[in-house]
Coordinates of C-alpha atoms in Angstrom, one line a residue:
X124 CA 0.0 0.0 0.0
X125 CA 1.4 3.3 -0.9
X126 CA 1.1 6.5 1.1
X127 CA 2.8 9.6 2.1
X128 CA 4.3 9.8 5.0
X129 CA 6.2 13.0 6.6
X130 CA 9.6 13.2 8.1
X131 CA 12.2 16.0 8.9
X132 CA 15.9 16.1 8.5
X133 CA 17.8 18.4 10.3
X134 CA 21.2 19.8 10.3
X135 CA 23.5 21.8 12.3
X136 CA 24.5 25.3 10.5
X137 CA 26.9 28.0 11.1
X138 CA 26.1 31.4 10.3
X139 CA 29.0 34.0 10.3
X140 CA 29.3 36.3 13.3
X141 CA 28.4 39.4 11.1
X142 CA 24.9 36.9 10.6
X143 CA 24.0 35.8 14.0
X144 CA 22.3 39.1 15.1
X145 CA 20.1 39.3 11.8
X146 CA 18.1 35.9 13.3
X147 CA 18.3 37.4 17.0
X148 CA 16.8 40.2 16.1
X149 CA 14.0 38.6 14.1
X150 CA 13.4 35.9 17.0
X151 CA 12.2 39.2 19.0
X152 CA 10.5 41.1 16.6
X153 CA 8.4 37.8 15.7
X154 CA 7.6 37.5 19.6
X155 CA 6.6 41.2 20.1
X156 CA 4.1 40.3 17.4
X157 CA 3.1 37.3 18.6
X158 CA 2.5 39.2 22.2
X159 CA 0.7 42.4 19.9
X160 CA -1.9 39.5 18.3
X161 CA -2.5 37.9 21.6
X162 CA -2.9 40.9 23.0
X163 CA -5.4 42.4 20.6
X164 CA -7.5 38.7 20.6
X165 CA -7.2 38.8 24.1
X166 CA -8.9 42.0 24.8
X167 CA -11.8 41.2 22.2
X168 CA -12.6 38.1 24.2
X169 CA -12.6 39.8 27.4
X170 CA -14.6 42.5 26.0
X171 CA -17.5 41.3 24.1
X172 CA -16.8 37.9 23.7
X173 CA -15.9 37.4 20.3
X174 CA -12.6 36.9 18.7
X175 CA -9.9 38.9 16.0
X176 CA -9.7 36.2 13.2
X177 CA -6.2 34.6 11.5
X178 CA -7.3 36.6 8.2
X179 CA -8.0 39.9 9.6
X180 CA -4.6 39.9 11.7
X181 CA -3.0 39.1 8.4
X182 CA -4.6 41.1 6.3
X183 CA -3.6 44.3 8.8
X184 CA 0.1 43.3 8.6
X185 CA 1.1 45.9 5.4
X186 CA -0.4 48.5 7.7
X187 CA 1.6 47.3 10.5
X188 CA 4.5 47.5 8.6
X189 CA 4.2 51.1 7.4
X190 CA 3.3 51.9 11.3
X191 CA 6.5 50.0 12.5
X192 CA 8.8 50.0 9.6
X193 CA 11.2 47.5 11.6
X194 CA 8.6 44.5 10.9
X195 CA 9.9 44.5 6.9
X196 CA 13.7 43.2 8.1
X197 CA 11.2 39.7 8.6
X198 CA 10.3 37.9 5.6
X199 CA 6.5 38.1 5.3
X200 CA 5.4 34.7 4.9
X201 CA 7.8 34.2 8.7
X202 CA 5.2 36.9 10.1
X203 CA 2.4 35.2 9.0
X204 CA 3.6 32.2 10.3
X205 CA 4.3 33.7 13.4
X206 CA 0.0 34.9 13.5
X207 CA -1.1 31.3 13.1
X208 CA 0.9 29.9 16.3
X209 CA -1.7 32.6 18.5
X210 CA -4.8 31.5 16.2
X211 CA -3.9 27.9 17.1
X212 CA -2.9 28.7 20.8
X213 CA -7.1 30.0 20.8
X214 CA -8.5 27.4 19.0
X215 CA -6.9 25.1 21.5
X216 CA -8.5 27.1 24.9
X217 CA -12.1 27.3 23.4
X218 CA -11.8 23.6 22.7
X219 CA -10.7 23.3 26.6
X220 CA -13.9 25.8 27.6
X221 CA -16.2 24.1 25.5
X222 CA -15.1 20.7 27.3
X223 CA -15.6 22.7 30.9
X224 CA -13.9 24.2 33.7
X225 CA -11.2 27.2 33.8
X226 CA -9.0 27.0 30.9
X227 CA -7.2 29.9 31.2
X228 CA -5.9 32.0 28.4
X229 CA -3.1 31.7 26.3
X230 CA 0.3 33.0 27.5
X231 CA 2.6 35.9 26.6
X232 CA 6.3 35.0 25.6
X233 CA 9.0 36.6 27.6
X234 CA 12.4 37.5 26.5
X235 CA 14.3 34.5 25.2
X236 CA 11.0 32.3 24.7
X237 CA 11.3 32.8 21.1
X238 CA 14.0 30.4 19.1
X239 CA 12.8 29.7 15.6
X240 CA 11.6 31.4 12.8
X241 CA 9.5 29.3 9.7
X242 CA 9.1 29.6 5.7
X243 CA 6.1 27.4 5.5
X244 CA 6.9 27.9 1.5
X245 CA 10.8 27.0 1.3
X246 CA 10.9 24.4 -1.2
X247 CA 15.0 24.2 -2.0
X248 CA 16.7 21.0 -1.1
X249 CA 19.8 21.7 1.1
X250 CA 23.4 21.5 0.4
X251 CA 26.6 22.5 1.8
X252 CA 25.3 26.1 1.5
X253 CA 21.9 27.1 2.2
X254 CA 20.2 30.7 1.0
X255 CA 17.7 32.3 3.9
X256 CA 15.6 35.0 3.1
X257 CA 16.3 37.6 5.1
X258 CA 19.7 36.3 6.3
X259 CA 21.8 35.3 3.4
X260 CA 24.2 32.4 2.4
X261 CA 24.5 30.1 5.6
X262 CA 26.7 27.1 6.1
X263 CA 25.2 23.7 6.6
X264 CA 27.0 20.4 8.1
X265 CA 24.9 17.8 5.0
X266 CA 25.3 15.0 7.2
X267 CA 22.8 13.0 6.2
X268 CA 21.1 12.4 2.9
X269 CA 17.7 13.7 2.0
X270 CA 15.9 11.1 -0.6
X271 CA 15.7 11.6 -4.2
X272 CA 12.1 11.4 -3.8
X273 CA 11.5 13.5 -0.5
X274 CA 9.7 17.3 -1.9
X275 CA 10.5 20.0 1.0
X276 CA 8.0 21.8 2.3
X277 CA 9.2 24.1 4.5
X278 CA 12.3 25.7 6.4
X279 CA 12.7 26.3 10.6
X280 CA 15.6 28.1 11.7
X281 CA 16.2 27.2 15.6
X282 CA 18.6 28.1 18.4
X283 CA 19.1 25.2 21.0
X284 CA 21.5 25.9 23.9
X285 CA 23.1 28.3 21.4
X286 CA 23.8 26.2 18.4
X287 CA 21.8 26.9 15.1
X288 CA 19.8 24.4 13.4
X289 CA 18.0 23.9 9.8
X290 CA 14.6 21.9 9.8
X291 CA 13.4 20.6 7.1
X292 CA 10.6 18.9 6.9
X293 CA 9.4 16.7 3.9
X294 CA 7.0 14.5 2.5
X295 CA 8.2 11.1 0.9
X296 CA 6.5 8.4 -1.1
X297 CA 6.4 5.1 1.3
X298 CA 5.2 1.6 0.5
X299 CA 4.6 -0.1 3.5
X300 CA 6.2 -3.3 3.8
X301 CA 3.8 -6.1 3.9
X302 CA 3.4 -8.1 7.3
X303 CA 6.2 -10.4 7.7
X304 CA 5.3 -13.7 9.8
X305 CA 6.1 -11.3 13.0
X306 CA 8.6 -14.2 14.7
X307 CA 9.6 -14.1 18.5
X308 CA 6.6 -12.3 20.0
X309 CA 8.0 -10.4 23.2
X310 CA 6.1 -8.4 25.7
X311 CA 7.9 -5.5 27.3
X312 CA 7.3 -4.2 30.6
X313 CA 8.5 -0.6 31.0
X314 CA 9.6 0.3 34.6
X315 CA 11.9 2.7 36.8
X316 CA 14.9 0.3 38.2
X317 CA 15.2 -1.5 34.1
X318 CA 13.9 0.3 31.6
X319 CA 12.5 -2.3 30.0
X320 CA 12.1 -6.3 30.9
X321 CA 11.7 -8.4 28.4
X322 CA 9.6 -12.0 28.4
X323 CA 13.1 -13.7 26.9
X324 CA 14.5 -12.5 29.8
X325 CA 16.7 -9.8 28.5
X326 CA 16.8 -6.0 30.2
X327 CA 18.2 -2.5 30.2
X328 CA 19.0 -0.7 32.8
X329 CA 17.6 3.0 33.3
X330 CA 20.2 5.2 31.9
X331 CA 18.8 8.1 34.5
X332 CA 20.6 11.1 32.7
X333 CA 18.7 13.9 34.3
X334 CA 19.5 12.3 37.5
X335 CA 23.2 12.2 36.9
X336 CA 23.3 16.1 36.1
X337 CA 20.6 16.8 38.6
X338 CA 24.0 18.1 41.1
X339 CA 25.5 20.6 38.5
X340 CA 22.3 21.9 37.7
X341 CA 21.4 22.7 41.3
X342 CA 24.2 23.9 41.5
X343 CA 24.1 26.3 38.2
X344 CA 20.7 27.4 38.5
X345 CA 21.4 28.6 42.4
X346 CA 24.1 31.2 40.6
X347 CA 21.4 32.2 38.0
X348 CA 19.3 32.8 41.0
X349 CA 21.7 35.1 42.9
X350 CA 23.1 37.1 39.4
X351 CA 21.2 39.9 38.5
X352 CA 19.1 39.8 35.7
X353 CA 20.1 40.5 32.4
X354 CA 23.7 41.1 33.4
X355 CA 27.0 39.1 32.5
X356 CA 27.3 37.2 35.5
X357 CA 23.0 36.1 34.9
X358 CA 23.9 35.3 31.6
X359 CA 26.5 32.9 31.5
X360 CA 25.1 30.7 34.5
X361 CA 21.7 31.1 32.2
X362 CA 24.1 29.6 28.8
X363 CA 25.6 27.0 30.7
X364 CA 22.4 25.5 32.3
X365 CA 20.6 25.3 28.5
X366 CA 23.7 23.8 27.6
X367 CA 23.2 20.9 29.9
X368 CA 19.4 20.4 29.7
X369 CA 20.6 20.3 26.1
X370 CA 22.7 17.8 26.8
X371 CA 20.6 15.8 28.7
X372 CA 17.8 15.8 25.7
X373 CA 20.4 14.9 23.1
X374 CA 21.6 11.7 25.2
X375 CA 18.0 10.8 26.2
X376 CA 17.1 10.6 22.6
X377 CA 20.1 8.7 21.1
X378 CA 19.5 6.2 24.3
X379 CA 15.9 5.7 22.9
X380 CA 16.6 5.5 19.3
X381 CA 18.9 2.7 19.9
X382 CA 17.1 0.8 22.1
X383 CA 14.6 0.9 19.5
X384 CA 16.3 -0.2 16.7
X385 CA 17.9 -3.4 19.3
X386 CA 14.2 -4.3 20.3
X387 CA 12.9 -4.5 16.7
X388 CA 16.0 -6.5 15.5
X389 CA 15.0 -9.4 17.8
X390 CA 11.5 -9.3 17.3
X391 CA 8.6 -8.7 14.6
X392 CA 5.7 -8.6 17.4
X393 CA 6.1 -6.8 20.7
X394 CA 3.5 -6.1 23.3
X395 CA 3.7 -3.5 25.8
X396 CA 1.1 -2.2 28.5
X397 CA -1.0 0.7 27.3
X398 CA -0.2 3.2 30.4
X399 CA -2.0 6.6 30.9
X400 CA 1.5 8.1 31.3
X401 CA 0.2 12.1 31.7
X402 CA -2.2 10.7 34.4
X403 CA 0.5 9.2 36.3
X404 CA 2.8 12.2 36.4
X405 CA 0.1 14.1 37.5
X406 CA 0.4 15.5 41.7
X407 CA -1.3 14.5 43.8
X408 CA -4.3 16.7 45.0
X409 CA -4.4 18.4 48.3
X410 CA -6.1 17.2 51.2
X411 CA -8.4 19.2 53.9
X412 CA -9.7 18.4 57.3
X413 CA -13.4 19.9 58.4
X414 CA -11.1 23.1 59.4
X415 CA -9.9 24.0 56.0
X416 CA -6.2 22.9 57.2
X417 CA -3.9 21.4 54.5
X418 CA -3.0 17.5 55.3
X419 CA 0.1 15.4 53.6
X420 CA -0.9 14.1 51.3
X421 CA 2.3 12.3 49.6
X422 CA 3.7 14.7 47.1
X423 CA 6.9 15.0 47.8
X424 CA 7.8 11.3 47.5
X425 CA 5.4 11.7 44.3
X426 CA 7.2 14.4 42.7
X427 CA 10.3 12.2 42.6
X428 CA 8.4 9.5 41.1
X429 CA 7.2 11.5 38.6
X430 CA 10.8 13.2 37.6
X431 CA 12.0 9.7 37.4
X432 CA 9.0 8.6 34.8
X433 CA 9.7 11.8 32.9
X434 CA 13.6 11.0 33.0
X435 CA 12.9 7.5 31.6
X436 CA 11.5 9.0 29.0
X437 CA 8.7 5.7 28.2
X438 CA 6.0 8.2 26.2
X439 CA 8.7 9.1 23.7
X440 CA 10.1 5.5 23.4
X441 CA 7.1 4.2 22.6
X442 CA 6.5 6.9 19.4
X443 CA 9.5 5.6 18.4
X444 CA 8.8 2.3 18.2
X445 CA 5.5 2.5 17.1
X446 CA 6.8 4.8 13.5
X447 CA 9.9 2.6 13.1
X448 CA 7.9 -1.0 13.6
X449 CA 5.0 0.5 10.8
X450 CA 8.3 1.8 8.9
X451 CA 10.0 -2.2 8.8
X452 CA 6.5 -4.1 8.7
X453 CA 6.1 -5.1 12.2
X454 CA 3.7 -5.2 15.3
X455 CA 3.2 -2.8 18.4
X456 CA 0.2 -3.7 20.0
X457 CA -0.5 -2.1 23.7
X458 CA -2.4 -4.7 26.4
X459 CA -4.4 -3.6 29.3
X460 CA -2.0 -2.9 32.0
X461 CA -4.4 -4.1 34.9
X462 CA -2.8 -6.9 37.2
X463 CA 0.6 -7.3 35.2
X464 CA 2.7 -7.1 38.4
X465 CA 0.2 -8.9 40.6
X466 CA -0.7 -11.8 39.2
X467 CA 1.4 -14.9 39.0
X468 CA 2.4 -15.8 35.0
X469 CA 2.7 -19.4 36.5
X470 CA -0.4 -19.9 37.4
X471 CA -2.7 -16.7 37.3
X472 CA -3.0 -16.4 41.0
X473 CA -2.9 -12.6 42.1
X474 CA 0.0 -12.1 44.7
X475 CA 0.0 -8.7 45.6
X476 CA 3.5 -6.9 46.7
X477 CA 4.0 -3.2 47.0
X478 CA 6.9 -1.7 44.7
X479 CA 9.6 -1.8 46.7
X480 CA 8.9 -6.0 46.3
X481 CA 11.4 -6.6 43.1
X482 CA 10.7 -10.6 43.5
X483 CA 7.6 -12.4 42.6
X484 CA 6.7 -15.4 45.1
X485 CA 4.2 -17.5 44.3
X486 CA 2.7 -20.4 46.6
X487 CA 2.9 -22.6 43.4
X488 CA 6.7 -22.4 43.2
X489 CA 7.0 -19.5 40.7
X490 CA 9.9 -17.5 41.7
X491 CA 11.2 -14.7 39.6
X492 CA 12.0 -11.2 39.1
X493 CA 8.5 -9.3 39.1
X494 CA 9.1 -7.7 36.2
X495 CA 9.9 -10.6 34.1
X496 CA 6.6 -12.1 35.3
X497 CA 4.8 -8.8 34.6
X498 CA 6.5 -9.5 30.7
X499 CA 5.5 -12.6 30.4
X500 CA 1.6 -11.7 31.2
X501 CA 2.0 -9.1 28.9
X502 CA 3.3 -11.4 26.3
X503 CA 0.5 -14.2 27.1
X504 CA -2.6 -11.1 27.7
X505 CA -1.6 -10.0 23.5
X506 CA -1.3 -13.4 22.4
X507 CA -4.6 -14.1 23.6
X508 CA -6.0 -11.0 22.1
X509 CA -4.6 -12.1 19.0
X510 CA -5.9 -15.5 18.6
X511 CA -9.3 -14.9 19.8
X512 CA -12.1 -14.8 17.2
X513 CA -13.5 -11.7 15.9

């Protein structure tokens, strides 16, 4: 079956010093109108209800330019660009009032919250050398091949942790691979002290890399704290602590990329437990007496829990796998995750244990890691899903 499917490819680039304030300065001039749309839809909602449109925000922008000649050093398809991100930010918080509650409005970006600039229209296939309107001539590392086939559809500048990037995302022609006989089922049981256990008994350890820097960036972000604000001593502490969340996001990623491509060498069919992983990062809500006074209620040791589940990094692991098996014509199939840990794969008795229980005793002999046993239900729940009639 053939389809379209869309990817991006991104390099590193290197504008010349004489460059580097042309993007800078559009970065801020793209947030102050960002800001100036919110603004205006902002105060319209507030006022009457209703809201400023996408197509009357753009069709003011020639009179904003003659008002604030500055705005025609950005390439005017980057501006309108910039006018959707607030239309979209609004569509999202009347979809969260029409659902209920207090969604709350859309936020201003401060100084520095603005790092990329797009040409939804950019259609020219990079090279060594790269031509930005706007910018000029700008060097680009062509590390990795872009497909004969792939047709570019548009162009993101970025700053991360003060290196410049080049986006380019693309649509290719893709004929899925058709089903192979999906050998050596596994099921996978993500978790905190491994980061995966596997039913064949293999495992990898949690790499933890935001644990391992979480010292030095204590200890960098109490010197932002004390420096004063947009002064050289704020600013380097402020550099040097993107730098290492940088870092951290760069490891993370090649960590889960890998792992990937390991699990989906050894197997064509892989089960995994279908966890609500937002709703368990979530904290814990407070807790009253009859007097109004605040009760514990857990959070603290819950807050480490949940940094650990965001270190791990499972919700992004899982995208992975799930474009790369579709990519090389195998399975991901997500099982209930009720009773995984509990109950025996032996014999299906439920033995209950806390967390802090790592070994799985069962009165019918079954001993074993819990988190093999939690695989192997895993593995026998999908198998079971599979087979049954439909």
């Amino acid at each position: 079956m053939d389809f379209v499917i869309r990817r991006s490819y991104k390099y590193r680039v290197y504008p010349a010093n004489a460059q580097i304030s042309n993007p800078e300065n559009q970065f801020s001039m793209c947030r102050h109108l960002y800001n100036r749309s919110l603004a205006e839809r902002t105060d319209a909602y507030k006022k009457d209800g209703t809201t400023v449109t996408y197509g009357q925000q753009q069709n003011s922008l020639p009179d904003l330019k003659k008002e604030r000649p500055w705005y025609k050093g950005v390439y005017s398809q980057v501006l309108q660009d910039v006018l959707r991100r607030p239309d979209k930010a609004y569509q999202a918080f009347f979809r969260r009032a029409k659902a209920g509650g207090n969604p709350g409005f859309p936020k201003f970006r401060k100084r520095g919250q603005w790092n990329s600039i797009t040409y939804p229209q950019y259609r020219k296939r990079p090279d060594s050398v790269i031509t930005v309107p706007k910018i000029g001539k700008v060097r680009l590392v062509y590390h990795r091949e872009l497909p004969d086939d792939a047709k570019v559809k548009t162009l993101t500048i970025t700053r991360e942790a003060g290196r410049w990037f080049a986006c380019f995302p693309a649509e290719l022609p893709f004929t899925a691979e058709p089903e192979q006989d999906l050998p050596d089922p596994l099921g996978i049981d993500l978790g905190l002290t491994d980061f995966f256990y596997a039913s064949d008994g293999s495992h990898v350890p949690v790499p933890k890399y935001f644990r391992k820097k979480e010292k030095q960036l204590r200890r960098l972000q109490r010197r932002l704290a004390k420096a004063e604000k947009r002064s050289e001593k704020y600013r380097r502490p402020l550099k040097a602590v993107r730098k290492c969340h940088y870092r951290i996001k760069c490891r993370r990623s090649d960590f889960l990329h890998k792992t990937a491509n390991d699990l989906l060498k050894k197997s064509g069919l892989i089960f995994y437990e279908a966890l609500r992983i937002s709703d368990m990062i979530r904290s814990p809500k407070p807790k009253q007496d009859e007097n109004g006074k605040y009760l514990p209620n857990n959070a603290s040791a819950k807050a480490g829990l949940n940094k650990s589940i965001a270190d791990a990094g499972w919700g992004r692991f899982l995208a992975i796998l799930k474009y790369k098996s579709r990519r090389l014509g195998k399975k991901l199939l997500a099982v209930p995750p009720q009773y995984t840990s509990q109950k025996c794969s032996a014999c299906g008795e439920i033995v209950k244990k806390s967390l802090a229980v790592r070994t799985h005793r069962c009165a019918c002999g079954f001993v074993a890691n819990r988190d093999l046993s939690a695989a192997l239900n895993i593995l026998r729940i999908g198998m079971d899903t599979l087979q049954a009639p439909t």
